[in-house]
Amino acid sequence: MTLDVVRDAAPEVLAHREGLDVPVRWVHSSEVYEGAHFLDGGELMVTDGQMLVGVSGPDLRLYVRELVHRGAVGLAVEVGRSLPRMPEEMVEEAAAVRLPLVALRRMVPFVRVTEAANRAIVTRGLTERAVHVDSADHAASLLADLAESRALNQPEVDARAALSDFHPGPGARLVGVSLTGGPRTVTRALALLGAEGRCNALHAMFPGDVLALLALPAARHGVARDAVRAVQEAFAATAEPGTTVAVGHAVPADGGWLRWSDTVRTARTTLELALTVPAPEPVPGDLPQVTSSRALALERELTRGGVDANRDRLARLVQQTLGPLLEWEAAHPSDLVRTLEVHLRHGCSPTRTASLLHIGRQSLYQRLERIELLLGLETGDPDLLGELLAATCAHRVVRGSRPALRALRTVA
């Protein structure tokens, strides 16, 4: 009754005012006469009253008794739109069975009522349990639940985020990050990102990685920015050499907790791949390795369910597509498979490929000619790009993977 959205509905208590002090476990909205069957106990039922129009007096009394039987602690009914007035039978029965009955005299969207009330309920419960818990512990707990995709609900996530001092602004984009090293890496990157606008994060250290959920402010002056690229650049500029950073995809802050969970889980899966599968272009030792879920999108799809579970299938793909190249490399020292993958990944640009492989363009042309001769095809054929790129990536996954970092085992 104290929430603003409830006061906006002009509530009037018609029966058993004494019961208003009973704690409400949840607020449930239902527009069906049998709504009591959906209750588990401790709920406040809210309805627009449409299903009560034309119902007989005895059935109205039965409706109230069934709510009490199912453990409801109150009933709020919108009066004046579908239901012209509160039926006397309901008022009398509610008083008799000691069920608080409230008439809502002004129309308010019930979704606003339920969201506000349930958020307050969750916040109250969490606050009562959090007397001696600081925001860092709340952040670790929430990130763990998001990473494991445990059953949550949006009011709970919002409340726990607030207790962790995590307040994404309107229009903010969230990006999950998983990295080796310490939490200070996140703090430094956050400071760099914050120079462009208010930015905050949830972050905590776990066995094997540091996990973070960054909130980047909405675009200013109508100019959108690539949130994933911005996060990558911030970590590339601030992370220490030897650190591996994996960035998830960007999701809207108001997109729901499942989207939050998805970017965190994807970041962790991407880090596992970055640590177990060699990159197509090795990173110099004096730089951090910063990658993203979109950069390793093909690797993630090929290994969905784990590298070991897909090893035989990927080996068959490699043999069927690249068999002649593998036979040549077994007999002649060369780097043809890697050359082909780098060339395909960079749009078949000779200049870019030669630069990344640290060879001259003439040497590259000789390698490409040898590849096409052995495979009997043109590497620039658009119909073949997908198959060739998948096979070269699969070869790197199968032949180059190191033992998995078991502590991070989270497969999206």
XYZ file of N, CA, C and O in Angstrom, residues 227-297:
284
model
N 30.393 -1.427 -28.499
C 30.716 -1.668 -27.095
C 31.776 -2.747 -26.937
O 32.676 -2.634 -26.094
N 31.686 -3.805 -27.728
C 32.663 -4.887 -27.627
C 34.051 -4.387 -27.998
O 35.036 -4.652 -27.305
N 34.144 -3.631 -29.098
C 35.436 -3.093 -29.521
C 36.000 -2.138 -28.468
O 37.201 -2.148 -28.190
N 35.131 -1.325 -27.871
C 35.588 -0.389 -26.844
C 36.173 -1.134 -25.646
O 37.216 -0.740 -25.101
N 35.513 -2.220 -25.229
C 36.016 -3.005 -24.095
C 37.331 -3.683 -24.455
O 38.286 -3.692 -23.655
N 37.419 -4.246 -25.655
C 38.661 -4.876 -26.085
C 39.818 -3.883 -26.070
O 40.922 -4.182 -25.580
N 39.603 -2.702 -26.609
C 40.666 -1.702 -26.677
C 41.097 -1.251 -25.285
O 42.290 -1.027 -25.037
N 40.132 -1.152 -24.365
C 40.473 -0.742 -22.999
C 41.356 -1.783 -22.317
O 42.336 -1.447 -21.642
N 41.030 -3.062 -22.476
C 41.846 -4.105 -21.858
C 43.191 -4.252 -22.563
O 44.210 -4.521 -21.917
N 43.205 -4.096 -23.885
C 44.471 -4.173 -24.611
C 45.439 -3.092 -24.143
O 46.658 -3.290 -24.117
N 44.895 -1.935 -23.754
C 45.731 -0.809 -23.339
C 46.149 -0.889 -21.879
O 47.130 -0.241 -21.485
N 45.452 -1.683 -21.068
C 45.711 -1.665 -19.618
C 46.134 -3.007 -19.031
O 46.727 -3.027 -17.948
N 45.844 -4.114 -19.709
C 46.171 -5.429 -19.155
C 47.673 -5.678 -19.203
O 48.380 -5.194 -20.092
N 48.162 -6.460 -18.249
C 49.589 -6.769 -18.184
C 49.950 -7.842 -19.205
O 49.110 -8.658 -19.591
N 51.212 -7.873 -19.661
C 51.660 -8.925 -20.585
C 51.401 -10.306 -19.995
O 51.550 -10.525 -18.795
N 50.994 -11.240 -20.829
C 50.697 -12.591 -20.371
C 49.265 -12.794 -19.942
O 48.824 -13.939 -19.750
N 48.501 -11.711 -19.792
C 47.088 -11.814 -19.431
C 46.270 -12.209 -20.651
O 46.516 -11.730 -21.757
N 45.299 -13.072 -20.450
C 44.362 -13.432 -21.514
C 42.987 -12.909 -21.132
O 42.497 -13.193 -20.036
N 42.387 -12.149 -22.028
C 41.091 -11.516 -21.787
C 40.120 -11.958 -22.874
O 40.441 -11.894 -24.062
N 38.949 -12.408 -22.473
C 37.897 -12.795 -23.416
C 36.667 -11.930 -23.167
O 36.182 -11.848 -22.042
N 36.189 -11.307 -24.212
C 35.059 -10.381 -24.127
C 33.828 -11.013 -24.772
O 33.907 -11.528 -25.892
N 32.703 -10.991 -24.064
C 31.457 -11.521 -24.616
C 30.812 -10.515 -25.555
O 31.426 -9.519 -25.955
N 29.566 -10.779 -25.931
C 28.857 -9.861 -26.829
C 28.111 -8.805 -26.004
O 27.925 -8.947 -24.808
N 27.706 -7.746 -26.665
C 26.995 -6.665 -25.994
C 25.500 -6.958 -25.962
O 24.927 -7.413 -26.960
N 24.864 -6.695 -24.814
C 23.426 -6.904 -24.662
C 22.829 -5.659 -24.014
O 23.507 -4.957 -23.262
N 21.558 -5.358 -24.288
C 20.931 -4.197 -23.633
C 20.720 -4.471 -22.156
O 20.315 -5.563 -21.764
N 20.983 -3.473 -21.327
C 20.829 -3.641 -19.879
C 19.392 -3.974 -19.508
O 19.143 -4.663 -18.514
N 18.438 -3.470 -20.292
C 17.024 -3.726 -20.003
C 16.495 -4.937 -20.764
O 15.293 -5.121 -20.880
N 17.399 -5.780 -21.266
C 16.975 -6.934 -22.054
C 16.607 -8.154 -21.243
O 16.218 -9.177 -21.796
N 16.764 -8.081 -19.910
C 16.391 -9.216 -19.068
C 17.618 -9.990 -18.595
O 18.675 -9.991 -19.238
N 17.460 -10.680 -17.455
C 18.602 -11.339 -16.826
C 19.158 -12.467 -17.666
O 20.361 -12.780 -17.569
N 18.367 -13.096 -18.514
C 18.886 -14.165 -19.364
C 19.936 -13.628 -20.338
O 20.906 -14.319 -20.663
N 19.748 -12.390 -20.811
C 20.736 -11.769 -21.694
C 22.017 -11.478 -20.902
O 23.123 -11.635 -21.425
N 21.865 -11.037 -19.651
C 23.032 -10.810 -18.800
C 23.817 -12.117 -18.644
O 25.039 -12.142 -18.792
N 23.082 -13.181 -18.355
C 23.713 -14.491 -18.177
C 24.416 -14.938 -19.446
O 25.522 -15.478 -19.403
N 23.793 -14.691 -20.594
C 24.340 -15.166 -21.861
C 25.700 -14.549 -22.158
O 26.637 -15.237 -22.563
N 25.841 -13.232 -21.954
C 27.130 -12.603 -22.261
C 28.214 -13.029 -21.274
O 29.379 -13.182 -21.647
N 27.857 -13.260 -20.014
C 28.838 -13.731 -19.031
C 29.286 -15.149 -19.369
O 30.484 -15.469 -19.371
N 28.335 -16.018 -19.682
C 28.661 -17.401 -20.028
C 29.489 -17.468 -21.307
O 30.440 -18.254 -21.411
N 29.132 -16.651 -22.282
C 29.873 -16.654 -23.545
C 31.308 -16.179 -23.342
O 32.247 -16.718 -23.932
N 31.494 -15.166 -22.491
C 32.847 -14.684 -22.204
C 33.686 -15.788 -21.576
O 34.860 -15.986 -21.931
N 33.088 -16.524 -20.643
C 33.845 -17.594 -19.975
C 34.177 -18.721 -20.945
O 35.293 -19.260 -20.927
N 33.243 -19.097 -21.814
C 33.520 -20.121 -22.814
C 34.612 -19.662 -23.773
O 35.483 -20.442 -24.168
N 34.562 -18.389 -24.139
C 35.576 -17.851 -25.047
C 36.953 -17.864 -24.411
O 37.958 -18.162 -25.075
N 37.038 -17.553 -23.106
C 38.330 -17.603 -22.428
C 38.869 -19.026 -22.433
O 40.071 -19.249 -22.653
N 38.011 -19.993 -22.188
C 38.461 -21.385 -22.191
C 39.042 -21.758 -23.553
O 40.106 -22.392 -23.629
N 38.397 -21.335 -24.615
C 38.926 -21.615 -25.956
C 40.243 -20.885 -26.191
O 41.180 -21.437 -26.781
N 40.314 -19.633 -25.745
C 41.542 -18.863 -25.944
C 42.719 -19.497 -25.206
O 43.867 -19.376 -25.652
N 42.447 -20.177 -24.089
C 43.504 -20.805 -23.308
C 43.853 -22.204 -23.789
O 44.924 -22.726 -23.460
N 42.978 -22.838 -24.546
C 43.206 -24.230 -24.946
C 43.481 -24.398 -26.431
O 44.047 -25.405 -26.832
N 43.079 -23.437 -27.252
C 43.264 -23.540 -28.703
C 44.189 -22.416 -29.160
O 43.899 -21.249 -28.907
N 45.310 -22.733 -29.831
C 46.214 -21.679 -30.301
C 45.507 -20.717 -31.241
O 44.665 -21.109 -32.046
N 45.856 -19.445 -31.144
C 45.276 -18.439 -32.030
C 45.840 -18.604 -33.433
O 46.970 -19.061 -33.605
N 45.074 -18.242 -34.463
C 45.598 -18.337 -35.830
C 46.818 -17.459 -36.045
O 47.707 -17.801 -36.808
N 46.844 -16.300 -35.364
C 48.028 -15.430 -35.411
C 48.515 -15.234 -33.983
O 47.882 -14.518 -33.200
N 49.607 -15.881 -33.589
C 50.102 -15.789 -32.206
C 50.343 -14.351 -31.779
O 50.778 -13.513 -32.570
N 50.043 -14.060 -30.502
C 50.248 -12.727 -29.950
C 51.679 -12.614 -29.428
O 52.170 -13.533 -28.761
N 52.388 -11.524 -29.721
C 53.731 -11.343 -29.161
C 53.721 -11.455 -27.647
O 52.762 -11.048 -26.978
N 54.783 -12.013 -27.084
C 54.835 -12.282 -25.655
C 54.773 -11.057 -24.774
O 54.466 -11.162 -23.587
N 55.086 -9.886 -25.333
C 55.070 -8.678 -24.514
C 53.727 -7.964 -24.547
O 53.611 -6.831 -24.086
N 52.701 -8.622 -25.083
C 51.371 -8.030 -25.152
C 50.344 -8.963 -24.527
O 50.510 -10.185 -24.558
N 49.261 -8.415 -23.953
C 48.171 -9.283 -23.480
C 47.407 -9.849 -24.675
O 47.383 -9.241 -25.749
N 46.816 -11.008 -24.487
C 45.962 -11.581 -25.532
C 44.522 -11.184 -25.234
O 43.951 -11.624 -24.239
N 43.958 -10.343 -26.060
C 42.585 -9.870 -25.871
C 41.764 -10.315 -27.064
O 42.039 -9.922 -28.204
N 40.771 -11.144 -26.817
C 39.929 -11.649 -27.899
C 38.465 -11.470 -27.517
O 38.147 -10.921 -26.465
N 37.575 -11.929 -28.376
C 36.144 -11.752 -28.129
C 35.374 -12.955 -28.642
O 35.891 -13.768 -29.413
N 34.124 -13.043 -28.205
C 33.283 -14.160 -28.635
C 33.044 -14.120 -30.138
O 32.931 -15.161 -30.778
N 33.007 -12.928 -30.733
C 32.782 -12.880 -32.174
C 34.048 -13.240 -32.936
O 33.973 -13.811 -34.031
N 35.224 -12.937 -32.367
C 36.465 -13.330 -33.026
C 36.631 -14.843 -33.021
O 37.230 -15.422 -33.936
N 36.091 -15.499 -31.978
C 36.182 -16.959 -31.875
C 34.823 -17.613 -32.108
O 34.559 -18.707 -31.606
N 33.978 -16.953 -32.882
C 32.631 -17.485 -33.118
C 32.681 -18.848 -33.790
O 31.916 -19.760 -33.435
